[in-house]
Short mmCIF file of C-alpha atoms in Angstrom, two decimals:
data_model
loop_
_atom_site.label_atom_id
_atom_site.label_comp_id
_atom_site.label_asym_id
_atom_site.label_seq_id
_atom_site.Cartn_x
_atom_site.Cartn_y
_atom_site.Cartn_z
CA UNK E 1 123.12 97.25 153.12
CA UNK E 2 121.14 100.47 151.37
CA UNK E 3 122.34 99.37 147.80
CA UNK E 4 120.99 95.38 148.16
CA UNK E 5 117.86 97.07 149.39
CA UNK E 6 118.14 99.50 145.60
CA UNK E 7 118.95 96.54 143.79
CA UNK E 8 115.91 94.48 145.56
CA UNK E 9 113.96 97.12 144.80
CA UNK E 10 114.68 98.16 141.25
CA UNK E 11 114.39 94.05 140.21
CA UNK E 12 110.66 94.18 141.57
CA UNK E 13 110.33 97.43 139.94
CA UNK E 14 111.41 95.86 136.64
CA UNK E 15 109.41 92.23 137.01
CA UNK E 16 106.34 94.83 137.69
CA UNK E 17 106.92 96.22 134.29
CA UNK E 18 107.60 93.02 132.39
CA UNK E 19 104.63 91.45 133.99
CA UNK E 20 102.53 94.53 132.63
CA UNK E 21 103.80 94.48 129.21
CA UNK E 22 103.12 90.60 129.23
CA UNK E 23 99.80 91.11 130.54
CA UNK E 24 99.33 93.23 127.04
CA UNK E 25 97.93 91.33 123.97
CA UNK E 26 100.20 91.99 120.84
CA UNK E 27 97.92 92.97 117.75
CA UNK E 28 100.12 93.15 114.59
CA UNK E 29 98.75 96.28 112.55
CA UNK E 30 100.30 96.30 109.03
CA UNK E 31 99.42 99.57 106.48
CA UNK E 32 100.87 100.77 103.25
CA UNK E 33 101.59 104.00 104.89
CA UNK E 34 104.77 106.11 103.99
CA UNK E 35 106.21 109.39 104.83
CA UNK E 36 103.87 111.78 106.40
CA UNK E 37 101.04 109.32 106.87
CA UNK E 38 103.11 106.70 108.25
CA UNK E 39 104.66 109.18 110.52
CA UNK E 40 100.92 110.42 111.48
CA UNK E 41 100.24 106.85 112.13
CA UNK E 42 102.75 106.46 114.40
CA UNK E 43 101.41 109.21 116.78
CA UNK E 44 97.89 107.02 116.64
CA UNK E 45 99.68 104.05 117.44
CA UNK E 46 101.91 105.42 120.51
CA UNK E 47 98.77 107.18 121.82
CA UNK E 48 96.55 103.79 122.05
CA UNK E 49 99.64 101.84 123.14
CA UNK E 50 100.19 104.43 126.30
CA UNK E 51 96.40 104.94 127.01
CA UNK E 52 95.30 101.53 127.53
CA UNK E 53 96.82 98.21 129.46
CA UNK E 54 94.82 95.70 127.17
CA UNK E 55 96.90 95.65 124.27
CA UNK E 56 99.85 96.38 122.18
CA UNK E 57 99.89 97.55 118.91
CA UNK E 58 102.79 96.21 116.75
CA UNK E 59 103.03 98.80 113.52
CA UNK E 60 104.41 97.78 110.44
CA UNK E 61 104.69 100.19 107.52
CA UNK E 62 104.58 98.73 104.35
CA UNK E 63 105.42 99.83 100.40
CA UNK E 64 102.82 101.09 98.80
CA UNK E 65 103.17 99.15 95.45
CA UNK E 66 103.24 95.61 96.78
CA UNK E 67 101.08 95.92 100.12
CA UNK E 68 98.05 94.57 98.42
CA UNK E 69 99.78 91.35 97.20
CA UNK E 70 101.57 90.80 100.56
CA UNK E 71 98.02 91.19 102.71
CA UNK E 72 96.31 88.59 100.27
CA UNK E 73 99.04 86.48 100.12
CA UNK E 74 99.76 87.15 104.02
CA UNK E 75 96.26 85.79 104.44
CA UNK E 76 96.61 82.75 102.27
CA UNK E 77 100.11 81.82 104.23
CA UNK E 78 97.92 81.31 107.37
CA UNK E 79 99.88 84.70 108.77
CA UNK E 80 97.88 87.62 108.11
CA UNK E 81 97.93 90.52 110.95
CA UNK E 82 95.39 91.01 112.76
CA UNK E 83 94.65 94.81 111.33
CA UNK E 84 95.06 96.68 108.06
CA UNK E 85 94.31 99.06 105.87
CA UNK E 86 92.00 99.07 102.04
CA UNK E 87 91.25 101.72 99.98
CA UNK E 88 87.22 101.90 99.20
CA UNK E 89 88.25 101.22 95.49
CA UNK E 90 90.30 97.88 96.37
CA UNK E 91 86.94 95.98 98.46
CA UNK E 92 86.17 94.01 95.23
CA UNK E 93 89.22 92.48 94.35
CA UNK E 94 90.34 92.32 98.63
CA UNK E 95 87.24 91.00 99.95
CA UNK E 96 88.20 87.43 99.83
CA UNK E 97 90.88 88.12 102.05
CA UNK E 98 89.11 90.12 104.82
CA UNK E 99 86.62 89.68 107.73
CA UNK E 100 83.06 90.92 107.12
CA UNK E 101 83.22 92.70 110.51
CA UNK E 102 79.57 92.28 110.83
CA UNK E 103 79.54 88.70 110.01
CA UNK E 104 82.41 87.53 111.46
CA UNK E 105 83.32 84.04 112.92
CA UNK E 106 83.13 85.57 116.53
CA UNK E 107 79.39 87.18 115.48
CA UNK E 108 79.14 90.95 114.93
CA UNK E 109 81.63 92.88 115.77
CA UNK E 110 80.88 96.33 115.20
CA UNK E 111 78.26 95.62 117.97
CA UNK E 112 80.24 93.37 120.36
CA UNK E 113 82.53 96.30 120.69
CA UNK E 114 79.92 99.28 120.28
CA UNK E 115 81.10 100.69 116.43
CA UNK E 116 77.94 102.99 115.30
CA UNK E 117 77.87 103.52 111.76
CA UNK E 118 76.03 106.89 112.84
CA UNK E 119 79.28 107.87 114.42
CA UNK E 120 80.56 107.92 110.46
CA UNK E 121 80.53 110.02 107.46
CA UNK E 122 77.44 108.22 105.45
CA UNK E 123 78.69 107.75 102.28
CA UNK E 124 82.14 106.41 103.09
CA UNK E 125 80.44 103.82 105.76
CA UNK E 126 78.17 102.85 103.04
CA UNK E 127 81.50 102.56 100.72
CA UNK E 128 82.95 100.12 103.07
CA UNK E 129 79.17 98.14 102.28
CA UNK E 130 80.13 95.57 99.75
CA UNK E 131 77.01 92.81 98.39
CA UNK E 132 75.74 93.25 101.97
CA UNK E 133 78.77 93.16 104.36
CA UNK E 134 80.67 95.58 106.40
CA UNK E 135 84.25 95.01 105.35
CA UNK E 136 85.84 97.90 107.26
CA UNK E 137 85.85 100.78 109.06
CA UNK E 138 86.42 104.13 107.26
CA UNK E 139 89.95 106.01 108.63
CA UNK E 140 89.15 109.26 106.18
CA UNK E 141 88.80 110.57 102.79
CA UNK E 142 91.73 112.01 100.74
CA UNK E 143 91.93 113.58 97.53
CA UNK E 144 93.90 116.08 95.45
CA UNK E 145 94.12 119.99 95.34
CA UNK E 146 95.72 123.21 94.26
CA UNK E 147 98.77 124.00 95.82
CA UNK E 148 100.40 127.11 94.64
CA UNK E 149 103.27 129.30 95.68
CA UNK E 150 102.45 132.69 97.46
CA UNK E 151 105.71 134.34 96.86
CA UNK E 152 105.80 133.43 93.26
CA UNK E 153 102.10 134.74 93.03
CA UNK E 154 103.80 138.57 93.93
CA UNK E 155 106.58 137.88 91.49
CA UNK E 156 104.61 137.08 88.83
CA UNK E 157 102.47 140.02 89.09
CA UNK E 158 99.44 137.94 90.55
CA UNK E 159 97.23 138.15 93.55
CA UNK E 160 98.18 135.19 96.15
CA UNK E 161 94.56 135.68 97.41
CA UNK E 162 92.52 134.73 94.56
CA UNK E 163 94.15 131.63 93.06
CA UNK E 164 92.98 130.52 89.53
CA UNK E 165 89.49 128.89 89.57
CA UNK E 166 89.39 128.17 85.69
CA UNK E 167 90.95 127.17 82.50
CA UNK E 168 91.54 131.20 81.66
CA UNK E 169 93.19 131.97 85.04
CA UNK E 170 95.04 128.91 85.47
CA UNK E 171 96.64 129.71 81.64
CA UNK E 172 96.79 133.55 82.84
CA UNK E 173 98.30 132.38 86.13
CA UNK E 174 100.36 129.66 84.40
CA UNK E 175 102.28 131.72 81.89
CA UNK E 176 103.31 134.77 84.06
CA UNK E 177 104.77 132.29 86.31
CA UNK E 178 106.65 131.20 83.31
CA UNK E 179 107.45 134.22 82.13
CA UNK E 180 108.52 135.74 86.35
CA UNK E 181 111.45 132.32 85.52
CA UNK E 182 109.57 129.61 87.49
CA UNK E 183 108.05 126.48 86.38
CA UNK E 184 104.54 127.20 86.16
CA UNK E 185 102.67 124.31 86.70
CA UNK E 186 102.83 120.83 87.62
CA UNK E 187 99.39 118.35 87.45
CA UNK E 188 100.89 115.14 88.45
CA UNK E 189 102.67 115.17 92.12
CA UNK E 190 106.06 113.22 91.81
CA UNK E 191 104.93 111.85 88.22
CA UNK E 192 105.07 108.39 88.99
CA UNK E 193 102.85 107.05 86.33
CA UNK E 194 100.10 106.52 88.41
CA UNK E 195 100.21 110.22 89.14
CA UNK E 196 100.06 111.07 85.96
CA UNK E 197 97.19 108.99 85.39
CA UNK E 198 95.47 110.50 88.22
CA UNK E 199 95.75 114.31 86.60
CA UNK E 200 94.18 112.24 83.67
CA UNK E 201 91.76 111.25 85.34
CA UNK E 202 90.49 114.75 86.54
CA UNK E 203 90.56 116.35 82.86
CA UNK E 204 88.80 113.30 81.55
CA UNK E 205 86.37 113.56 84.61
CA UNK E 206 85.66 117.11 84.39
CA UNK E 207 84.26 116.61 80.89
CA UNK E 208 82.16 113.77 81.63
CA UNK E 209 83.65 111.22 81.21
CA UNK E 210 82.93 107.43 82.87
CA UNK E 211 86.31 105.17 82.37
CA UNK E 212 84.41 102.29 81.59
CA UNK E 213 80.44 100.77 81.46
CA UNK E 214 78.00 100.42 84.46
CA UNK E 215 78.96 96.41 84.16
CA UNK E 216 82.71 96.60 83.23
CA UNK E 217 82.27 94.68 79.64
CA UNK E 218 84.22 97.26 78.02
CA UNK E 219 86.16 101.14 78.23
CA UNK E 220 84.83 103.98 77.70
CA UNK E 221 87.78 106.28 77.63
CA UNK E 222 88.66 106.56 73.80
CA UNK E 223 86.20 109.03 72.91
CA UNK E 224 86.61 112.55 72.55
CA UNK E 225 86.70 113.40 75.83
CA UNK E 226 89.00 111.37 76.63
CA UNK E 227 91.43 112.74 74.07
CA UNK E 228 90.54 116.16 74.50
CA UNK E 229 91.47 115.90 78.69
CA UNK E 230 95.09 113.75 77.67
CA UNK E 231 96.01 116.44 74.76
CA UNK E 232 95.64 119.39 77.42
CA UNK E 233 97.75 117.39 79.86
CA UNK E 234 100.41 116.59 77.19
CA UNK E 235 99.99 120.32 75.84
CA UNK E 236 100.95 121.18 79.49
CA UNK E 237 104.54 119.94 79.06
CA UNK E 238 105.57 119.70 75.26
CA UNK E 239 103.63 122.74 74.25
CA UNK E 240 102.94 124.99 76.59
CA UNK E 241 106.37 124.38 78.36
CA UNK E 242 104.94 124.86 81.69
CA UNK E 243 106.86 122.55 83.35
CA UNK E 244 108.57 119.51 81.22
CA UNK E 245 108.14 115.59 81.26
CA UNK E 246 110.14 113.20 83.51
CA UNK E 247 110.26 116.07 86.80
CA UNK E 248 109.04 115.69 90.29
CA UNK E 249 106.75 118.26 91.28
CA UNK E 250 107.03 117.27 94.83
CA UNK E 251 110.62 118.30 95.25
CA UNK E 252 109.96 121.55 92.76
CA UNK E 253 107.52 123.05 94.77
CA UNK E 254 109.53 122.17 97.80
CA UNK E 255 112.66 123.45 96.72
CA UNK E 256 110.05 126.39 95.68
CA UNK E 257 110.69 126.49 92.21
CA UNK E 258 107.12 125.61 91.20
CA UNK E 259 104.10 127.65 91.29
CA UNK E 260 101.36 125.38 90.97
CA UNK E 261 100.97 121.93 92.22
CA UNK E 262 98.37 119.01 92.36
CA UNK E 263 98.56 117.05 95.14
CA UNK E 264 96.84 115.23 97.58
CA UNK E 265 96.13 116.07 101.29
CA UNK E 266 99.08 114.13 102.37
CA UNK E 267 101.89 116.63 100.98
CA UNK E 268 100.62 119.25 103.84
CA UNK E 269 103.66 118.12 106.11
CA UNK E 270 106.19 118.34 103.52
CA UNK E 271 104.94 121.66 102.20
CA UNK E 272 104.99 122.83 106.21
CA UNK E 273 108.29 121.47 106.84
CA UNK E 274 109.88 123.27 103.06
CA UNK E 275 109.04 126.34 104.81
CA UNK E 276 106.69 127.47 101.72
CA UNK E 277 104.73 130.27 101.62
CA UNK E 278 101.86 128.39 100.54
CA UNK E 279 97.99 128.48 99.60
CA UNK E 280 95.70 125.50 98.65
CA UNK E 281 92.57 125.71 96.74
CA UNK E 282 90.08 123.26 95.13
CA UNK E 283 91.27 121.85 91.93
CA UNK E 284 90.24 124.55 89.19
CA UNK E 285 87.13 123.85 87.13
CA UNK E 286 89.38 123.43 83.64
CA UNK E 287 86.35 122.02 81.84
CA UNK E 288 82.61 121.34 83.00
CA UNK E 289 82.22 119.56 86.08
CA UNK E 290 84.15 120.23 89.75
CA UNK E 291 85.85 116.89 89.86
CA UNK E 292 88.98 115.76 91.45
CA UNK E 293 90.58 112.05 92.04
CA UNK E 294 90.05 110.72 95.68
CA UNK E 295 89.70 107.66 97.68
CA UNK E 296 89.05 106.52 101.31
CA UNK E 297 91.38 104.14 103.52
CA UNK E 298 89.53 101.90 105.62
CA UNK E 299 90.59 100.10 108.72
CA UNK E 300 90.06 96.36 107.78
CA UNK E 301 90.59 92.58 109.93
CA UNK E 302 91.99 90.25 107.90
CA UNK E 303 90.75 86.94 107.10
CA UNK E 304 92.32 85.06 110.55
CA UNK E 305 93.82 81.97 110.19
CA UNK E 306 91.94 78.77 111.31
CA UNK E 307 93.73 78.27 114.67
CA UNK E 308 92.23 81.93 115.41
CA UNK E 309 89.91 82.17 118.60
CA UNK E 310 86.47 84.30 118.63
CA UNK E 311 88.46 86.50 121.09
CA UNK E 312 90.90 86.78 118.42
CA UNK E 313 88.93 88.72 116.12
CA UNK E 314 87.11 90.83 119.37
CA UNK E 315 90.37 91.80 120.42
CA UNK E 316 91.25 93.11 116.91
CA UNK E 317 88.14 95.04 116.72
CA UNK E 318 88.53 96.57 119.85
CA UNK E 319 91.89 97.75 118.82
CA UNK E 320 90.44 98.97 115.52
CA UNK E 321 87.82 101.12 117.33
CA UNK E 322 90.78 102.52 119.57
CA UNK E 323 92.56 103.90 116.35
CA UNK E 324 89.05 104.64 115.10
CA UNK E 325 88.63 107.04 117.35
CA UNK E 326 91.72 108.64 117.69
CA UNK E 327 92.06 109.52 114.13
CA UNK E 328 91.74 113.43 114.94
CA UNK E 329 95.50 112.79 115.33
CA UNK E 330 95.17 111.43 111.09
CA UNK E 331 93.82 115.01 110.06
CA UNK E 332 96.37 116.86 112.47
CA UNK E 333 99.46 115.06 111.23
CA UNK E 334 98.52 113.62 108.23
CA UNK E 335 96.30 116.29 106.61
CA UNK E 336 93.60 113.65 106.01
CA UNK E 337 89.60 114.29 106.31
CA UNK E 338 88.60 111.99 109.01
CA UNK E 339 85.54 109.77 108.75
CA UNK E 340 84.67 109.38 112.26
CA UNK E 341 82.89 112.43 113.03
CA UNK E 342 83.92 113.26 116.62
CA UNK E 343 87.35 113.12 115.17
CA UNK E 344 86.33 115.07 112.35
CA UNK E 345 84.97 118.10 114.71
CA UNK E 346 87.71 117.74 117.39
CA UNK E 347 88.57 120.85 118.78
CA UNK E 348 92.39 120.41 118.61
CA UNK E 349 91.96 119.81 114.92
CA UNK E 350 89.83 122.66 114.09
CA UNK E 351 91.88 125.19 115.63
CA UNK E 352 94.83 123.30 114.31
CA UNK E 353 97.00 125.25 111.60
CA UNK E 354 96.64 121.99 109.26
CA UNK E 355 92.78 122.74 109.49
CA UNK E 356 93.04 126.26 108.78
CA UNK E 357 95.82 126.33 105.83
CA UNK E 358 94.62 123.08 103.36
CA UNK E 359 92.02 120.96 105.63
CA UNK E 360 89.53 123.09 105.64
CA UNK E 361 89.64 123.66 101.81
CA UNK E 362 89.35 119.36 101.16
CA UNK E 363 86.38 119.69 103.32
CA UNK E 364 84.97 121.73 101.57
CA UNK E 365 85.68 119.78 98.36
CA UNK E 366 84.24 116.73 99.82
CA UNK E 367 80.97 118.59 101.02
CA UNK E 368 80.70 119.77 97.37
CA UNK E 369 80.73 116.73 95.62
CA UNK E 370 83.99 117.20 94.08
CA UNK E 371 85.50 113.25 94.67
CA UNK E 372 85.49 110.92 92.01
CA UNK E 373 86.74 107.89 92.64
CA UNK E 374 88.88 105.25 90.89
CA UNK E 375 87.74 101.97 89.42
CA UNK E 376 86.35 99.54 91.59
CA UNK E 377 86.50 96.06 89.68
CA UNK E 378 88.03 93.28 91.00
CA UNK E 379 90.74 93.72 88.38
CA UNK E 380 91.05 97.23 89.10
CA UNK E 381 94.89 97.06 89.29
CA UNK E 382 95.35 95.75 86.39
CA UNK E 383 93.10 97.90 84.28
CA UNK E 384 94.96 101.01 85.87
CA UNK E 385 98.15 99.38 85.36
CA UNK E 386 97.52 99.24 81.26
CA UNK E 387 95.88 102.80 81.58
CA UNK E 388 98.86 104.27 83.60
CA UNK E 389 101.52 102.75 80.87
CA UNK E 390 100.19 104.35 77.68
CA UNK E 391 99.73 107.73 79.48
CA UNK E 392 102.55 108.35 80.79
CA UNK E 393 104.06 107.14 77.40
CA UNK E 394 102.15 110.17 75.70
CA UNK E 395 103.15 112.35 78.57
CA UNK E 396 106.53 111.79 77.97
CA UNK E 397 105.80 112.27 74.14
CA UNK E 398 106.77 108.75 73.17
CA UNK E 399 103.39 108.01 71.37
CA UNK E 400 100.77 110.47 70.54
CA UNK E 401 97.43 110.64 72.68
CA UNK E 402 95.74 109.02 70.15
CA UNK E 403 97.82 106.02 70.32
CA UNK E 404 98.14 105.93 74.43
CA UNK E 405 94.28 105.47 74.68
CA UNK E 406 94.00 103.44 71.64
CA UNK E 407 96.12 101.13 73.50
CA UNK E 408 94.86 101.51 76.93
CA UNK E 409 91.50 100.61 75.03
CA UNK E 410 92.80 97.50 73.73
CA UNK E 411 94.36 96.37 76.96
CA UNK E 412 91.47 97.24 79.19
CA UNK E 413 88.75 95.53 77.48
CA UNK E 414 91.20 92.19 76.93
CA UNK E 415 91.46 92.20 80.58
CA UNK E 416 87.87 92.33 81.26
CA UNK E 417 87.02 89.67 78.38
CA UNK E 418 88.93 87.24 80.06
CA UNK E 419 87.64 88.28 83.57
CA UNK E 420 83.91 88.21 82.47
CA UNK E 421 84.59 84.91 80.11
CA UNK E 422 85.51 83.16 83.36
CA UNK E 423 82.66 84.33 85.59
CA UNK E 424 80.37 82.69 82.95
#
């Protein structure tokens, strides 16, 4: 008899759980995150799912390379996720696939669910406003800084508490580290083509250069400043022998064989797990201006299919808000600077090792105006493909820096000419 009663209670309990689970509306959320970023977003979504009873967030972490094409195609095919991610510089090319949050089919979603722009870093909020409509809610700002191995600094006779701040100090440190038997410097994370391009961007921006004219009618980087920046990058591997072409700076640093690495804030979990005694410092002012590559992630609602109801948009916006409000975890575990000010001021985050060892440096760089965004043109992906292909060839020694800039300029001008002709 006791077994029968126990079985009935268990069945009732399972039915209760099933009823609760069924009562939750599923919100599909696709991101382009991987590695530490993906793990950090999983923690946020897990907390969202555990702390409210109305929604279940089904998280899919996409491939970085194909993310935007997949998201756009999903909207066209009528099966988009309820939520997605969009880099700030990608808004011009993605906005046709996104819901303007203040002008949605359900009305002004920001007002309906109580998202206040005053709770966000103003310039990041403004950057998500395209043609007078708010297409996203900023999640963070992220950028590159300088990571260095304190143990290697000591072995090389360098002060581990005084990382290089300019070209002279960087050169001195690199030569000392090389003499001590280590890879000295890697300017481009894992040396993927887009990462090598970002390193060149930094040097070019530090020289005061801009990649395109204001109206994107032509490329403006094939000049003395562009060449000086690229020659410095190429010389670092081919002439100064601070590293070798084709090597992975992430792996070199994590294995304790690299003294200095230029990398993004997302490297923090890897650096910690590798057990390296590391420091983080602002990107040295190698040329004239303190600049680094940076961007921002934004939470967005893709255009939902015609069958979607106003309530579907409102539900997506409510979950977007929940994710934003828990973005202190994005800083704590992903190493990113939260755009939501209460999250940025979260006590747990400010008292964490993440903040003390790295995020405080990134915060300083953001406040001091280091961050320079990449191209924000509708053809940005094609333009950057043209640039990175040729910058990589120069970095590897396959073509000269002069030839690389000449080829990249010609291809970018062709892309812009065709695009601008179609607009007329």
